[in-house]
Tab-separated table of C-alpha atoms in Angstrom:
chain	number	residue	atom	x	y	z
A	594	UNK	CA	-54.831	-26.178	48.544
A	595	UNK	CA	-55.867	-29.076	51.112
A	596	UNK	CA	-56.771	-28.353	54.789
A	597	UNK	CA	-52.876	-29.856	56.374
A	598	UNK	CA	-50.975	-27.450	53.177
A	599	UNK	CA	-49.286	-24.333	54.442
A	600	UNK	CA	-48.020	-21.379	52.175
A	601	UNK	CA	-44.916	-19.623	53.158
A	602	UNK	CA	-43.598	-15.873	52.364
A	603	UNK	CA	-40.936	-16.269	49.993
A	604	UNK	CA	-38.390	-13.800	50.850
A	605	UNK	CA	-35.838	-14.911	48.053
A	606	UNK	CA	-39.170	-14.150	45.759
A	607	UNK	CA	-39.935	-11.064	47.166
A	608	UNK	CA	-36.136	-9.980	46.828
A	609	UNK	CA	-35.976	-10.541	42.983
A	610	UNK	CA	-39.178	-8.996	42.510
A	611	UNK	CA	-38.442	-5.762	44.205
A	612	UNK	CA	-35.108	-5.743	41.997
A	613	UNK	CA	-37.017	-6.381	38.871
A	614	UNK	CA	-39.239	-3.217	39.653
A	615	UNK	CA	-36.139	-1.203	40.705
A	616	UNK	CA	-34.926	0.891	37.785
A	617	UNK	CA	-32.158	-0.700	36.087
A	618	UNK	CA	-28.887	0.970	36.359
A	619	UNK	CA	-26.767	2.632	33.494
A	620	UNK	CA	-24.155	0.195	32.631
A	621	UNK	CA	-22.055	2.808	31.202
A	622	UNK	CA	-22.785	5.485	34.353
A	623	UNK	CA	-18.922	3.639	35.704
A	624	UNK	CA	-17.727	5.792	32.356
A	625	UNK	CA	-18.829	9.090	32.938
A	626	UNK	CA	-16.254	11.296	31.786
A	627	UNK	CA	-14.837	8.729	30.000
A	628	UNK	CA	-13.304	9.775	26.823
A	629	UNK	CA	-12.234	7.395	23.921
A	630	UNK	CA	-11.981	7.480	20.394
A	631	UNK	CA	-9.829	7.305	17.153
A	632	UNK	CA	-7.006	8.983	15.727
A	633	UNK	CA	-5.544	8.622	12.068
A	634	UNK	CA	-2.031	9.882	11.306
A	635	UNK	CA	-2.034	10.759	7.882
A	636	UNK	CA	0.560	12.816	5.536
A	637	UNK	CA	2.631	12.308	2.553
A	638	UNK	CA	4.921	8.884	2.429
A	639	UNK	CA	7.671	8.747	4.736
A	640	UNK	CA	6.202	11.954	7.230
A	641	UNK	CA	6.849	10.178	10.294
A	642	UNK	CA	3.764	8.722	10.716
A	643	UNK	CA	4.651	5.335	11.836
A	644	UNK	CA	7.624	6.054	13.972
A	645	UNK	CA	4.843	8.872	15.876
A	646	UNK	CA	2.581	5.808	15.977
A	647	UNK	CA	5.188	3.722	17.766
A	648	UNK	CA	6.179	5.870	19.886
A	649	UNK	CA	2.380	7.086	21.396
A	650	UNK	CA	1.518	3.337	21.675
A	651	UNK	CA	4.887	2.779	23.074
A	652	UNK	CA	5.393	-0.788	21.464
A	653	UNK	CA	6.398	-1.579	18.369
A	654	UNK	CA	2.735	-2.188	16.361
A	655	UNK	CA	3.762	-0.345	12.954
A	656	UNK	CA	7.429	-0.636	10.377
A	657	UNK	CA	9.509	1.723	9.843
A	658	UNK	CA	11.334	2.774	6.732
A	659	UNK	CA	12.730	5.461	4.980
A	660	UNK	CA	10.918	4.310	1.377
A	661	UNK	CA	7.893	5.559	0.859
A	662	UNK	CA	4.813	3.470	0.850
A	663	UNK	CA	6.086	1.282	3.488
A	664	UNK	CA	2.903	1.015	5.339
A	665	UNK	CA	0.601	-1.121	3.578
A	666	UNK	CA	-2.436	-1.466	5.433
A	667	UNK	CA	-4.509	0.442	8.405
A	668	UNK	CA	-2.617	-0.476	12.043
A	669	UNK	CA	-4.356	-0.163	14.899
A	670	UNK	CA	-2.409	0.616	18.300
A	671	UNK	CA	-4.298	1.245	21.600
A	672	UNK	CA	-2.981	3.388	24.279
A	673	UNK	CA	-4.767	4.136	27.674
A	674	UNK	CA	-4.115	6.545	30.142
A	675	UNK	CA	-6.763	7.291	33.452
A	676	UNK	CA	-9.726	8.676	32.280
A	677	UNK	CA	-9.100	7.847	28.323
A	678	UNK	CA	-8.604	5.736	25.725
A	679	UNK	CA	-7.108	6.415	22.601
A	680	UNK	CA	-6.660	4.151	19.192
A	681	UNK	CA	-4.377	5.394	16.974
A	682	UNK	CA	-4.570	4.430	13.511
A	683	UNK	CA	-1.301	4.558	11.028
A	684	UNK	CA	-2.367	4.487	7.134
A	685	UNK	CA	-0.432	4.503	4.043
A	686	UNK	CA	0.163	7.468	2.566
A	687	UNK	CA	-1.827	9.371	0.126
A	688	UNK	CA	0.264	9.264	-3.177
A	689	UNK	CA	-0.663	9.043	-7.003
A	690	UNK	CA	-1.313	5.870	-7.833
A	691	UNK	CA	0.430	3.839	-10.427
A	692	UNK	CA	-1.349	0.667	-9.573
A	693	UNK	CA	-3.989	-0.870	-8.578
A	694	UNK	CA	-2.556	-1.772	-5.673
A	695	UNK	CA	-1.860	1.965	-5.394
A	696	UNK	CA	-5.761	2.857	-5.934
A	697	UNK	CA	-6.757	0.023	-2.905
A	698	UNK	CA	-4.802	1.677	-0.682
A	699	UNK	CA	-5.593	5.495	-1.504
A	700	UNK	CA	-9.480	3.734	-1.115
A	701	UNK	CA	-8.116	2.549	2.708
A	702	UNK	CA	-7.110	5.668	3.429
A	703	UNK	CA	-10.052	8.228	2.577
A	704	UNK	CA	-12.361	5.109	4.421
A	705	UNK	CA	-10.140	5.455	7.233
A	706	UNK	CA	-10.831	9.571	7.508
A	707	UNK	CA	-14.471	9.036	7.308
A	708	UNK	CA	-14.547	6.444	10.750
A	709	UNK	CA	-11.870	8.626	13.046
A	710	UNK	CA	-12.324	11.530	15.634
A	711	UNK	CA	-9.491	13.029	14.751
A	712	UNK	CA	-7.384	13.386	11.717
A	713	UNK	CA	-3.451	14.516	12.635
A	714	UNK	CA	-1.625	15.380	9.367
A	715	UNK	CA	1.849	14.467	9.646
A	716	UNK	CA	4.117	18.101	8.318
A	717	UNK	CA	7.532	17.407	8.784
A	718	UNK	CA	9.976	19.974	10.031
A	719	UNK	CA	12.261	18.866	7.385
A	720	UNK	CA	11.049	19.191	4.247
A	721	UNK	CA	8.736	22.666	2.865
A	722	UNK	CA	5.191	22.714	3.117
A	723	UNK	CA	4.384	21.658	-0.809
A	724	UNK	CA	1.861	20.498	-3.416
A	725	UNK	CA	1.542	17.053	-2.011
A	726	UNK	CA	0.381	18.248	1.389
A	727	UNK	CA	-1.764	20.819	-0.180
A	728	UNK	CA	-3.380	18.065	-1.883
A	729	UNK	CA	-3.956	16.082	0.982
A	730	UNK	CA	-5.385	18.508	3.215
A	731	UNK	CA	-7.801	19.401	0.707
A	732	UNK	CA	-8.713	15.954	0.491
A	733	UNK	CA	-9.554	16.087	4.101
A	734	UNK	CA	-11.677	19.436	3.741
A	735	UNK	CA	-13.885	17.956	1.204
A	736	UNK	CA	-15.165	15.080	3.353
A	737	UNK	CA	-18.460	14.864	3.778
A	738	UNK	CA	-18.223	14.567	7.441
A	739	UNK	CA	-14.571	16.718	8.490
A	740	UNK	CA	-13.487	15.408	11.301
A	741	UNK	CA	-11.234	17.146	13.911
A	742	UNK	CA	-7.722	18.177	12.352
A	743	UNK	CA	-4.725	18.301	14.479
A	744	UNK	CA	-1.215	19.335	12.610
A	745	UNK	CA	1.625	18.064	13.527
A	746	UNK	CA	4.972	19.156	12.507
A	747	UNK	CA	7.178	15.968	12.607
A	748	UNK	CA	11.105	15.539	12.890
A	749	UNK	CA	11.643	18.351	15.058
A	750	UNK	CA	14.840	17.486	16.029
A	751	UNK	CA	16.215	18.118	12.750
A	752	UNK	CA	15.819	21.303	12.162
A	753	UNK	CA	17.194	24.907	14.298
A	754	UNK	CA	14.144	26.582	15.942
A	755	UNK	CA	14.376	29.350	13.560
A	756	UNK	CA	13.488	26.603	10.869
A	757	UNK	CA	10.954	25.502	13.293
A	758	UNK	CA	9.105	28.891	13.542
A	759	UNK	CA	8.724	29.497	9.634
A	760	UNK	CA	7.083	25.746	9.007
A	761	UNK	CA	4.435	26.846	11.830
A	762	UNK	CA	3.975	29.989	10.499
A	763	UNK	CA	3.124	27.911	6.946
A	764	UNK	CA	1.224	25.533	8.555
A	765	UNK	CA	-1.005	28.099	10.073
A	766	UNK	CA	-1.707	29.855	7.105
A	767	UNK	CA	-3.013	26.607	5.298
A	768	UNK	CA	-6.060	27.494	7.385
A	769	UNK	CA	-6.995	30.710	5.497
A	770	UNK	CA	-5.892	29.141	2.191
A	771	UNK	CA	-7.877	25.981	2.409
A	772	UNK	CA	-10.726	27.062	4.679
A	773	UNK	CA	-9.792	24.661	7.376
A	774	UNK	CA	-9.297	25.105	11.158
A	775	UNK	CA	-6.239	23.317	13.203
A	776	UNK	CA	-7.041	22.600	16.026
A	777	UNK	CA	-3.695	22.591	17.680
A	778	UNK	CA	-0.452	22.742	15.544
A	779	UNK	CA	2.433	20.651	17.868
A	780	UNK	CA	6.299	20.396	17.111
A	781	UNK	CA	7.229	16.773	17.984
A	782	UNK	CA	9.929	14.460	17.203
A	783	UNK	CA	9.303	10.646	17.750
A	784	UNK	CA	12.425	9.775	17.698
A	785	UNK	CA	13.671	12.137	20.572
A	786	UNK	CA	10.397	11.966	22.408
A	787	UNK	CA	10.109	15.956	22.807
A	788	UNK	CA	6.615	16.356	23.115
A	789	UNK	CA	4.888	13.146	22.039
A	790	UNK	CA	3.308	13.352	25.475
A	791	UNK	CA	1.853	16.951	24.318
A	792	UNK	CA	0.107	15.301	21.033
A	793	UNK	CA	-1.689	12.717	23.249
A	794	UNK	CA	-2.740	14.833	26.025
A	795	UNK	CA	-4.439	17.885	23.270
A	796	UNK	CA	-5.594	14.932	21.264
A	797	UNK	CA	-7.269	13.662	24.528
A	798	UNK	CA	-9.434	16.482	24.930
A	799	UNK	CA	-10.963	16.415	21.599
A	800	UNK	CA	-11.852	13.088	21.955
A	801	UNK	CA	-16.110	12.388	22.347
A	802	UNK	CA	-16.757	11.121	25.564
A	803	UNK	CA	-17.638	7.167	25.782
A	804	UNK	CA	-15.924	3.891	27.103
A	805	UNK	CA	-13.270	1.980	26.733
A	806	UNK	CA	-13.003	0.387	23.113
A	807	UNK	CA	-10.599	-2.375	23.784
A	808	UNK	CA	-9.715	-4.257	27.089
A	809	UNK	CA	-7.089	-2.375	28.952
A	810	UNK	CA	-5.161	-5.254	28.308
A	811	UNK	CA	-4.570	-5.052	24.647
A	812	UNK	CA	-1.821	-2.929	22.847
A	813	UNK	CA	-3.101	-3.796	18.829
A	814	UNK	CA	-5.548	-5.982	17.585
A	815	UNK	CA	-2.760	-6.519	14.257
A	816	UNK	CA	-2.896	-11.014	14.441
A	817	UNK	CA	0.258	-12.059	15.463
A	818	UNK	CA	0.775	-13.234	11.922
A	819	UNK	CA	0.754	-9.963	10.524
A	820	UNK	CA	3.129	-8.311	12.677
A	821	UNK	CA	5.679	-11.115	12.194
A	822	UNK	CA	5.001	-10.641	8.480
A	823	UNK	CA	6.132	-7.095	8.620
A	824	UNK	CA	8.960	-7.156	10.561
A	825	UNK	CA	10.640	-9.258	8.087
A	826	UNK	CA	9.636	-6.971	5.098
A	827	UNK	CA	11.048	-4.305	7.408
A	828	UNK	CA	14.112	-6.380	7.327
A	829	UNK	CA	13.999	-6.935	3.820
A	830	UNK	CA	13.487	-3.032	3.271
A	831	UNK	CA	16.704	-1.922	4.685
A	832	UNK	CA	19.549	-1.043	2.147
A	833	UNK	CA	17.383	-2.234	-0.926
A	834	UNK	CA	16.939	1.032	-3.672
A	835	UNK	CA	14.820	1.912	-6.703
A	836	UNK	CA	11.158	0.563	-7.324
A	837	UNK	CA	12.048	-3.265	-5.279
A	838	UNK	CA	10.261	-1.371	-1.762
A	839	UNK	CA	6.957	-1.067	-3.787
A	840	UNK	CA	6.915	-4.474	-4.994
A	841	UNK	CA	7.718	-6.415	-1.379
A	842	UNK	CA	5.303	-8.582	0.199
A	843	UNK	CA	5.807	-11.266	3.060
A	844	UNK	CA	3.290	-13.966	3.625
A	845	UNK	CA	3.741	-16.261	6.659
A	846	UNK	CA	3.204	-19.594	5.153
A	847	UNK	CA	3.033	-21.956	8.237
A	848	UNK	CA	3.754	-21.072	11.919
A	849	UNK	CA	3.672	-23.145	14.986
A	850	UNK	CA	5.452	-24.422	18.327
A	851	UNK	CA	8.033	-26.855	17.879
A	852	UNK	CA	7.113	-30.716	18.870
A	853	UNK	CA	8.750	-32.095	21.350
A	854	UNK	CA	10.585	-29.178	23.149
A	855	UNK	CA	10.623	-28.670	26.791
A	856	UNK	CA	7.557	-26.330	28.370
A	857	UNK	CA	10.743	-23.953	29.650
A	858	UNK	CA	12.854	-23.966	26.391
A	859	UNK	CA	9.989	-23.266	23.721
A	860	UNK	CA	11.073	-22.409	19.810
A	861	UNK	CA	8.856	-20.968	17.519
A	862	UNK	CA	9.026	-22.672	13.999
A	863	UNK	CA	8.312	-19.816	11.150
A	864	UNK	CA	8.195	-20.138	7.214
A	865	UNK	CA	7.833	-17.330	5.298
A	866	UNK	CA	7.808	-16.134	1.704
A	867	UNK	CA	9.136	-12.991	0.306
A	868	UNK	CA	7.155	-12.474	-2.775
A	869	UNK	CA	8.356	-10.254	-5.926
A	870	UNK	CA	7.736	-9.142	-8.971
A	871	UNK	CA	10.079	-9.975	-11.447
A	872	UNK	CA	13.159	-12.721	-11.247
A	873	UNK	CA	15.482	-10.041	-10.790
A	874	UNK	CA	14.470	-8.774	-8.091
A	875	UNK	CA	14.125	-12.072	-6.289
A	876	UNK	CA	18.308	-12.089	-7.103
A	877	UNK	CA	18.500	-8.789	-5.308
A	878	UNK	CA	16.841	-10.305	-2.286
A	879	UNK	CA	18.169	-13.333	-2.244
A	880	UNK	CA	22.103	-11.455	-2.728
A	881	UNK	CA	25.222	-12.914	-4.142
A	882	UNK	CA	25.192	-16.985	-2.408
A	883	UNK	CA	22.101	-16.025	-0.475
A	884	UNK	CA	24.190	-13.287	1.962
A	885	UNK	CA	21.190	-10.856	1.795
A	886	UNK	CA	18.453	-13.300	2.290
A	887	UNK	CA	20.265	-14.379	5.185
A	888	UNK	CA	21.169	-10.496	6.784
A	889	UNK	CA	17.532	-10.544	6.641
A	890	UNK	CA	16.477	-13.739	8.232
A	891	UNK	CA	18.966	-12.496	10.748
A	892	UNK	CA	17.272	-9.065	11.698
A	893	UNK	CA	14.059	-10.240	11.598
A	894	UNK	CA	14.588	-12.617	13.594
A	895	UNK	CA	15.852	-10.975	16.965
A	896	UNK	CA	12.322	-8.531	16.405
A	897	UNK	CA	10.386	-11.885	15.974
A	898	UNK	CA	11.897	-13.267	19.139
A	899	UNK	CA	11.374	-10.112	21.168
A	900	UNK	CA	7.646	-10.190	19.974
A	901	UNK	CA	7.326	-13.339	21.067
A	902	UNK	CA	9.394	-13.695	23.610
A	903	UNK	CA	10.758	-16.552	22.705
A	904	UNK	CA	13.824	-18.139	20.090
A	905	UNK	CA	12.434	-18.435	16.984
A	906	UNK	CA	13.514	-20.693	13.807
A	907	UNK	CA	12.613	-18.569	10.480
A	908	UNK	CA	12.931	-20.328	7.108
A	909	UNK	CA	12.728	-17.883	4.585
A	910	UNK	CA	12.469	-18.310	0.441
A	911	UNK	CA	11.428	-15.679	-1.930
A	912	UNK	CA	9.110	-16.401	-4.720
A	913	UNK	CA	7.996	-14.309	-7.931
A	914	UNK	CA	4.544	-13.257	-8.821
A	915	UNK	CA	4.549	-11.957	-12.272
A	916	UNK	CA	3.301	-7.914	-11.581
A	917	UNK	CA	1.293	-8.729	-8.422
A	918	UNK	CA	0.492	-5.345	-7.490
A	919	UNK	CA	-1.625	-4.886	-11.124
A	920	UNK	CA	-3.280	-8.244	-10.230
A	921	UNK	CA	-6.569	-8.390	-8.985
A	922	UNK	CA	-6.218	-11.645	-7.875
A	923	UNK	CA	-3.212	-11.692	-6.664
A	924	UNK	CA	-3.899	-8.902	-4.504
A	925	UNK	CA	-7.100	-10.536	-3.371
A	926	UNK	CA	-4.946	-13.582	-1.975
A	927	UNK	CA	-1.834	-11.341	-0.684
A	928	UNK	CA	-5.094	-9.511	1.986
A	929	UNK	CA	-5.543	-6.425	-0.254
């Protein structure tokens, strides 16, 4: 330094020093009491599980359908309240498996126990505690890591309350039979909303505290794709009989805006294929002239359009793939 140099104090210095040497603050302190975690509906085919889903998430994330094995693959829906955060997770049911197909999605299922907080098993009101639900709670008691198990006895607004009372009573006892411990054991019907409010506040509580998983912001993190894709094999589901549910698949084959539309009069272009089995099956779904092929179009498209909010153009063509659901490589390109 010369004679004519000068040093000055620099505050701004100083400032960012003292802040370094401050201890750093605890970016998850904003959380505390914070509770957030997962929940997996599980139970025999057709319990209620995804209707339940729907109906905690409040949007429509997960199909619907009175055949079994309708869900396919693990669907995510978030719902937030103050203070919490729950995901909800809807998974096939557990069934035997006559496929391989069958076996991935039994695998999905016992992966998806082994990741959740809280495991709800799905008794409906409706039908007699049996075998199959024996079976699956076992299943759950021989994880290696049990996680928290919530019953809850579905489609209560189909049965008298003295019905009601005797599947609770059952349901409790599966604790001393299976060397298990509920919990809470909740009557709810989704489709009635009588107490679906109750099964989110007790799951709630027995959630580990922790932040937020998702921004508040987002309802499922399903791609848009994939929803679209199984609202129309929701579609396709309805009024069809014998094994044609189990052998249903929808692929979205192209999807984009149309060119050349006004910015305030939007319409979604969508191609999809229905893919089969066998050739006679692709005649069921197509129908006599192509009437059912077009019902469906029809359906799915109003749930498309209210997804999207916008109109939506859906080309639809069905397509057979000779036993897909035995096919390792078909099953690797159809995202099983």
């Amino acid at each position: 330094m010369t004679e004519n140099q000068s040093f000055e104090p620099d505050e701004a210095a100083d400032r960012d020093v003292a802040e370094t040497d401050a201890a750093p603050t605890d970016p998850l302190a904003a959380y505390e009491g914070f509770r957030s975690g997962f929940l997996c509906f599980v139970g025999r085919p057709n319990a209620g599980k995804s209707t339940l889903t729907n109906a905690l998430v409040g949007e429509k994330i997960a199909i619907a359908s009175d055949k079994p094995q309708t869900t396919r693959h693990a669907v995510r829906g978030v719902v937030n309240r103050p203070g919490a955060q729950l995901v909800v997770v809807d998974t096939p049911g557990l069934h035997r498996p006559r496929t391989l197909l069958g076996e991935r999605l039994n695998d999905l299922v016992r992966d998806t126990w082994s990741e959740v907080d809280v495991v709800a098993v799905c008794l409906p009101a409706s039908q007699r505690i049996g075998p199959g639900d024996t079976y699956l709670v076992q299943q759950l008691a021989e994880l290696d890591r049990t996680p928290t198990l919530v019953a809850v006895a579905t489609k209560s607004d189909l049965v008298s309350p003295e019905r009601m009372m005797k599947h609770l009573v059952a349901i409790q006892q599966l604790e001393a039979e299976l060397g298990i411990r509920w919990e809470q054991i909740i009557p709810v019907s989704a489709v009635t909303d009588d107490q679906v409010d109750v099964v989110l506040d007790e799951v709630i509580k027995l959630l580990p505290e922790g932040p937020p998983l998702y921004p508040d912001d987002v309802v499922t993190d399903e791609p848009v794709e994939t929803r679209i894709a199984e609202l129309i094999r929701e579609a396709a589901l309805a009024g069809v009989r014998e094994e044609l549910p189990h052998s249903l698949v929808v692929q979205i084959d192209e999807m984009g805006l149309r060119e050349d539309r006004p910015e305030d009069k939007p319409l979604m272009d969508v191609h999809a294929s229905l893919v089969v089995e066998r050739d006679s099956q692709k005649g069921i779904v197509i129908g006599h002239r192509g009437a059912r092929l077009k019902e469906v179009g029809t359906a799915a498209r109003k749930e498309i359009s209210a997804l999207l909010g916008m109109p939506v153009h859906l080309a639809l063509h069905v397509k057979v793939l000779k036993e897909w659901q035995r096919n390792p490589k078909y099953l690797n390109r159809l995202g099983f």
